[in-house]
Short mmCIF file of C-alpha atoms and ligand atoms in Angstrom, two decimals:
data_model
loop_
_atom_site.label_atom_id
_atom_site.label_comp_id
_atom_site.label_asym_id
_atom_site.label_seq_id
_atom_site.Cartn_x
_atom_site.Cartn_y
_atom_site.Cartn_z
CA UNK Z 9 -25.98 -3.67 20.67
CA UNK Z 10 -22.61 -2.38 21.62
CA UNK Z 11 -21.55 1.19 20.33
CA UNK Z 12 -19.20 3.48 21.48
CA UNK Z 13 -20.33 7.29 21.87
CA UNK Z 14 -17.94 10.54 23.03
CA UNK Z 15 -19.40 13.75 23.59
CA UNK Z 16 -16.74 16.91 22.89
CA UNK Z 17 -17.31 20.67 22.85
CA UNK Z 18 -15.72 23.10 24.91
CA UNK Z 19 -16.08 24.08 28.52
CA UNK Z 20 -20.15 25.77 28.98
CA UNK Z 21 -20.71 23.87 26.18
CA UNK Z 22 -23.43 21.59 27.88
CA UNK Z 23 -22.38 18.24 26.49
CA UNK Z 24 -22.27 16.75 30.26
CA UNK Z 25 -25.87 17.69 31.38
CA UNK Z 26 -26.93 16.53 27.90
CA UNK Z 27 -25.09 13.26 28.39
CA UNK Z 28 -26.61 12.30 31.40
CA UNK Z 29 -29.83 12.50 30.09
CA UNK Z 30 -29.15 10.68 26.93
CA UNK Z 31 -27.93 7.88 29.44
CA UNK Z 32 -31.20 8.28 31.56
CA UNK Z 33 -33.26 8.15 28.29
CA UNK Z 34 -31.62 5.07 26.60
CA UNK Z 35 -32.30 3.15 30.26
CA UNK Z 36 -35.47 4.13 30.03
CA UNK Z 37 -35.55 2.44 26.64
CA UNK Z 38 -34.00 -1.27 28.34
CA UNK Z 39 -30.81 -0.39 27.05
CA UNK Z 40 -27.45 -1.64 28.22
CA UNK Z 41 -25.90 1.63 28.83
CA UNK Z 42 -22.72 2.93 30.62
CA UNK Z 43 -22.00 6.57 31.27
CA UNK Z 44 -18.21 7.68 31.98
CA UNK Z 45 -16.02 10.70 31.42
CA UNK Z 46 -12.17 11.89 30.75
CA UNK Z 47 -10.30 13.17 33.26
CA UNK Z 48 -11.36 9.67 34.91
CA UNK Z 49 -11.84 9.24 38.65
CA UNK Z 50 -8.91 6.23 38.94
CA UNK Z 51 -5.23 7.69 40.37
CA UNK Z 52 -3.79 8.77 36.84
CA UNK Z 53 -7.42 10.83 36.34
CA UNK Z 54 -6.71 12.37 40.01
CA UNK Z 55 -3.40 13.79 38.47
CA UNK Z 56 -4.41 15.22 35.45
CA UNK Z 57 -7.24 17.38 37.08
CA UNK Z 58 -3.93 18.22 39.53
CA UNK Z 59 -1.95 19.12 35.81
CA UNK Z 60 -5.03 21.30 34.86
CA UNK Z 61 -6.04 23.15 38.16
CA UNK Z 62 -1.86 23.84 38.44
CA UNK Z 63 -1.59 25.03 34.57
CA UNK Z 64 1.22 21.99 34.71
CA UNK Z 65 3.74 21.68 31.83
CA UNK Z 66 1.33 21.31 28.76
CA UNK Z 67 3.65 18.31 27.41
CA UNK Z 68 3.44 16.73 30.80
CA UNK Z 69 -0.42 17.45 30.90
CA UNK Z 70 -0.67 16.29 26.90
CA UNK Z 71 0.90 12.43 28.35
CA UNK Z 72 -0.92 12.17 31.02
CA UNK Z 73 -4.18 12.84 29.48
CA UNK Z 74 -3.44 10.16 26.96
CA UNK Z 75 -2.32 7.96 29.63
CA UNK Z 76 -5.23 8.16 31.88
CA UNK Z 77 -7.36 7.39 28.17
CA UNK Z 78 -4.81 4.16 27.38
CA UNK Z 79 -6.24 2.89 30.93
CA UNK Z 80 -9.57 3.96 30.57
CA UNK Z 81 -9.69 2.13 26.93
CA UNK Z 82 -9.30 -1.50 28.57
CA UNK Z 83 -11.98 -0.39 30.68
CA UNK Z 84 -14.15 0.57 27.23
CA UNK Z 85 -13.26 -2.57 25.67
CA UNK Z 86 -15.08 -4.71 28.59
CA UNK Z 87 -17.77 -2.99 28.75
CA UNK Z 88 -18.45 -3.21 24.81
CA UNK Z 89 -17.48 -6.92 25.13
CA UNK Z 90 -20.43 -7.11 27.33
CA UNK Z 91 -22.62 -5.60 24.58
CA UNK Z 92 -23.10 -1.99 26.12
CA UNK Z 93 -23.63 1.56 24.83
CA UNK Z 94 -21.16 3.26 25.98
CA UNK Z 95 -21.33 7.18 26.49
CA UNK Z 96 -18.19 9.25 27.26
CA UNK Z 97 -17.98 12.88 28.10
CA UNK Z 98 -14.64 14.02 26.64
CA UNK Z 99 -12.24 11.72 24.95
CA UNK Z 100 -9.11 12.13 22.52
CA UNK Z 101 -10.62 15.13 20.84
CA UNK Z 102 -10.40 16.86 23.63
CA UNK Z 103 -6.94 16.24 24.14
CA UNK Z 104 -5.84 16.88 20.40
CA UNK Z 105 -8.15 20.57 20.60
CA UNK Z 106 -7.35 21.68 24.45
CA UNK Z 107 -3.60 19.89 23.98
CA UNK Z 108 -3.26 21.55 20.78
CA UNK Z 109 -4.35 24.62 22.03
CA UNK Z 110 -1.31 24.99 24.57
CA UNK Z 111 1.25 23.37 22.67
CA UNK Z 112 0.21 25.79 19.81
CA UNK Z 113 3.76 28.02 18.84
CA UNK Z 114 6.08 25.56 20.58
CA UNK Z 115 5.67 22.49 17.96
CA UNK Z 116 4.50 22.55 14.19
CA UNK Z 117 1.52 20.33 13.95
CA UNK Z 118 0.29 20.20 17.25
CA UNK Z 119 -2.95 18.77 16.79
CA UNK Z 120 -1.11 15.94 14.69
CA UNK Z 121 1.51 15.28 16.70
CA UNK Z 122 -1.18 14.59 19.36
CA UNK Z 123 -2.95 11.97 17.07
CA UNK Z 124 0.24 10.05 16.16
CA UNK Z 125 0.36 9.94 19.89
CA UNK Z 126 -2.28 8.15 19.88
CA UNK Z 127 -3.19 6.52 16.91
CA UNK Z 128 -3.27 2.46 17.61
CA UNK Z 129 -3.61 2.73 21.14
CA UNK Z 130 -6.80 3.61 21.66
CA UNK Z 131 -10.23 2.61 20.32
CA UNK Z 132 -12.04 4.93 17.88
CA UNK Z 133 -15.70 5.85 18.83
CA UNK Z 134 -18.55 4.89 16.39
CA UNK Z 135 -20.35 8.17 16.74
CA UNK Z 136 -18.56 11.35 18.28
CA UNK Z 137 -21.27 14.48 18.88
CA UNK Z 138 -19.35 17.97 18.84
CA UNK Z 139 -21.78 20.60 21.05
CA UNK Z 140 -21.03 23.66 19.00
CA UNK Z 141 -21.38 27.26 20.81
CA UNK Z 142 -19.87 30.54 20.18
CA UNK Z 143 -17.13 30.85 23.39
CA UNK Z 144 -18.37 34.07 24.28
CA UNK Z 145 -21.89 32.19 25.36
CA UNK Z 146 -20.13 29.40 26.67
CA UNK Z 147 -17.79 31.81 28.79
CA UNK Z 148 -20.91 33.54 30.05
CA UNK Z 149 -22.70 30.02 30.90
CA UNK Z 150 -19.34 29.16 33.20
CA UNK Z 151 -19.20 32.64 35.01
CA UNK Z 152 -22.36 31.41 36.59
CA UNK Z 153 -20.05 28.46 38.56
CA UNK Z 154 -17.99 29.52 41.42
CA UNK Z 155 -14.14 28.50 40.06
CA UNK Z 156 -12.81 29.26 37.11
CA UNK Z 157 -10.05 27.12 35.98
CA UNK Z 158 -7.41 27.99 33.73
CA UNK Z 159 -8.78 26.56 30.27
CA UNK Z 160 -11.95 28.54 31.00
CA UNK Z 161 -10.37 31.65 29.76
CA UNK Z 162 -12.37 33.13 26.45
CA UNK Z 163 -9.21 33.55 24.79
CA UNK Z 164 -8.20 30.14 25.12
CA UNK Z 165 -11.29 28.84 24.51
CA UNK Z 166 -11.41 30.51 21.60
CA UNK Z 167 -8.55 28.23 20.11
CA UNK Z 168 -10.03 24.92 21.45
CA UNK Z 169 -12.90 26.09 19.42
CA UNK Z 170 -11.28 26.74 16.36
CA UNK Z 171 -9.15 23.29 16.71
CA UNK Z 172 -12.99 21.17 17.46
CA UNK Z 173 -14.02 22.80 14.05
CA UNK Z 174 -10.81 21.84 12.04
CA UNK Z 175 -11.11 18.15 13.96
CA UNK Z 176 -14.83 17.35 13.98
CA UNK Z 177 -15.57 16.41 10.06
CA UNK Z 178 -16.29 13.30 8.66
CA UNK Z 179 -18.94 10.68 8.85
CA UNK Z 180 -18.02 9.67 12.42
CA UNK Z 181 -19.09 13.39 13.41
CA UNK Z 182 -22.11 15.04 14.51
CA UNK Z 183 -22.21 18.52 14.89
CA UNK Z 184 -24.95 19.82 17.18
CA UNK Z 185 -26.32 23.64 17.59
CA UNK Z 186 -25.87 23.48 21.18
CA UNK Z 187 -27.97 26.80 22.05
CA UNK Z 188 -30.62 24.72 21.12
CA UNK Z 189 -32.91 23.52 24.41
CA UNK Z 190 -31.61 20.70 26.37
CA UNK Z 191 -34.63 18.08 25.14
CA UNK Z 192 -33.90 18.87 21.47
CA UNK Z 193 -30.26 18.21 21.60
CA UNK Z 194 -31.46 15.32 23.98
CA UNK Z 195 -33.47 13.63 21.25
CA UNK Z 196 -30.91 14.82 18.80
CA UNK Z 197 -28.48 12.52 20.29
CA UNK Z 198 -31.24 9.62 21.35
CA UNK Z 199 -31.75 9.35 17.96
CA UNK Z 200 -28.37 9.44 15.86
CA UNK Z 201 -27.73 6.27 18.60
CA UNK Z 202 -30.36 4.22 18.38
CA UNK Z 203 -30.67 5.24 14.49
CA UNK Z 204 -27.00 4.28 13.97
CA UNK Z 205 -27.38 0.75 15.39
CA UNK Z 206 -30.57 -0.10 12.94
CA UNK Z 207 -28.71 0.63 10.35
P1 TMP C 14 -14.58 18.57 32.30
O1 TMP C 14 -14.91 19.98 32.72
O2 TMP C 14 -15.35 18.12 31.11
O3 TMP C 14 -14.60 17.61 33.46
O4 TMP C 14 -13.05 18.60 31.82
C1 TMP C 14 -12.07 19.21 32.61
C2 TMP C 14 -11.16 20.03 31.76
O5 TMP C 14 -10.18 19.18 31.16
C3 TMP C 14 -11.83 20.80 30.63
O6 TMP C 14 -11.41 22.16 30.69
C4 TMP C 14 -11.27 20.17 29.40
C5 TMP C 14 -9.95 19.59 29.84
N1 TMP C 14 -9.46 18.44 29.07
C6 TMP C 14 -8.31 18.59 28.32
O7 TMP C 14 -7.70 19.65 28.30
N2 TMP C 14 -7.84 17.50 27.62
C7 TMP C 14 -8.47 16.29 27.62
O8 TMP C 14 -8.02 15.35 26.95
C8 TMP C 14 -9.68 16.16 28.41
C9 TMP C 14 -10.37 14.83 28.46
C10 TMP C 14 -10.13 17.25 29.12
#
């Protein structure tokens, strides 16, 4: 029954609070399921959340992010060993449309350079669900929190959203209207899993 699901979109975006529930809902259904995320919570994960809250370097932020993901993959690996559905909230696409993003001017091809990065060293998900929302929503959706951080800027999210668009196609894709209510997108989800694996 093993499968292994990311959840990208940008910042406001919703794709945690709809994660969680996707998690709660395929439990509910006796599934083996494991919920993580990107920045993780080990050491290397503690440092890039220091490289974003800081506005480090962006080449120095682009490494560590992938590092933190090389660690996280052996982690993956076990888990789908063990047969689970695993859900992640960010993963590499958030490095090659956020990365991109700031590296964007000082490089040609960031968004490629970031996948050669990366390509072979870590695992490709099964099913990856982009939460699509115009940044201007999103930005108004954040203001409601107390602390902005850096990549929360409209402007920059604006790019990050224009990189997700350029990334997310193909059949490992799912693009998702997420305006929509939380339960739809919910089910939305709930179902492109569990569909996927009767295939
Ligand atoms: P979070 O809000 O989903 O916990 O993510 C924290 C921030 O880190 C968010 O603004 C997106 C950013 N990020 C990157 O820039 N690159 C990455 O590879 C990942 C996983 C997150």
């Amino acid at each position: 029954m093993n499968t292994f699901v990311t959840f990208e979109g940008i910042d406001g975006s919703g794709k945690s609070t709809v994660s969680g529930r996707v998690c709660e809902e395929l439990k509910r259904r006796v599934l083996k399921v494991v919920l993580t995320a990107e920045p993780t919570k080990t050491p290397i994960g503690e440092f890039v959340n220091t490289c974003i809250r800081t506005n480090a370097n962006p080449y120095l932020t682009a490494f560590t992010f992938i590092a933190d993901r090389i660690q996280h993959c052996a982690q993956i690996t076990q888990w789908l060993d063990e047969g689970k559905i695993v859900l992640c909230d960010r993963y590499a696409e958030s490095t090659y449309a956020y990365q991109g993003a700031q590296l964007q001017g000082t490089i040609r091809s960031p968004m490629k350079w970031l996948q050669d990065l990366s390509n072979g060293k870590i695992i490709i998900p099964d099913r990856t669900f982009l939460f699509v929302i115009p940044p201007v929503k999103a930005v108004a959706r954040i203001q409601q929190r107390t602390e902005l951080i850096p990549f929360e800027r409209q402007a920059f999210l604006e790019r990050v959203h224009r990189n997700y668009l350029r990334l997310c196609t193909g059949p490992r894709f799912t693009r998702l209207d997420a305006t929509l209510p939380i339960e739809t997108l919910v089910l939305q989800c709930v179902q492109t899993i569990i569909g996927g694996k009767n295939e």
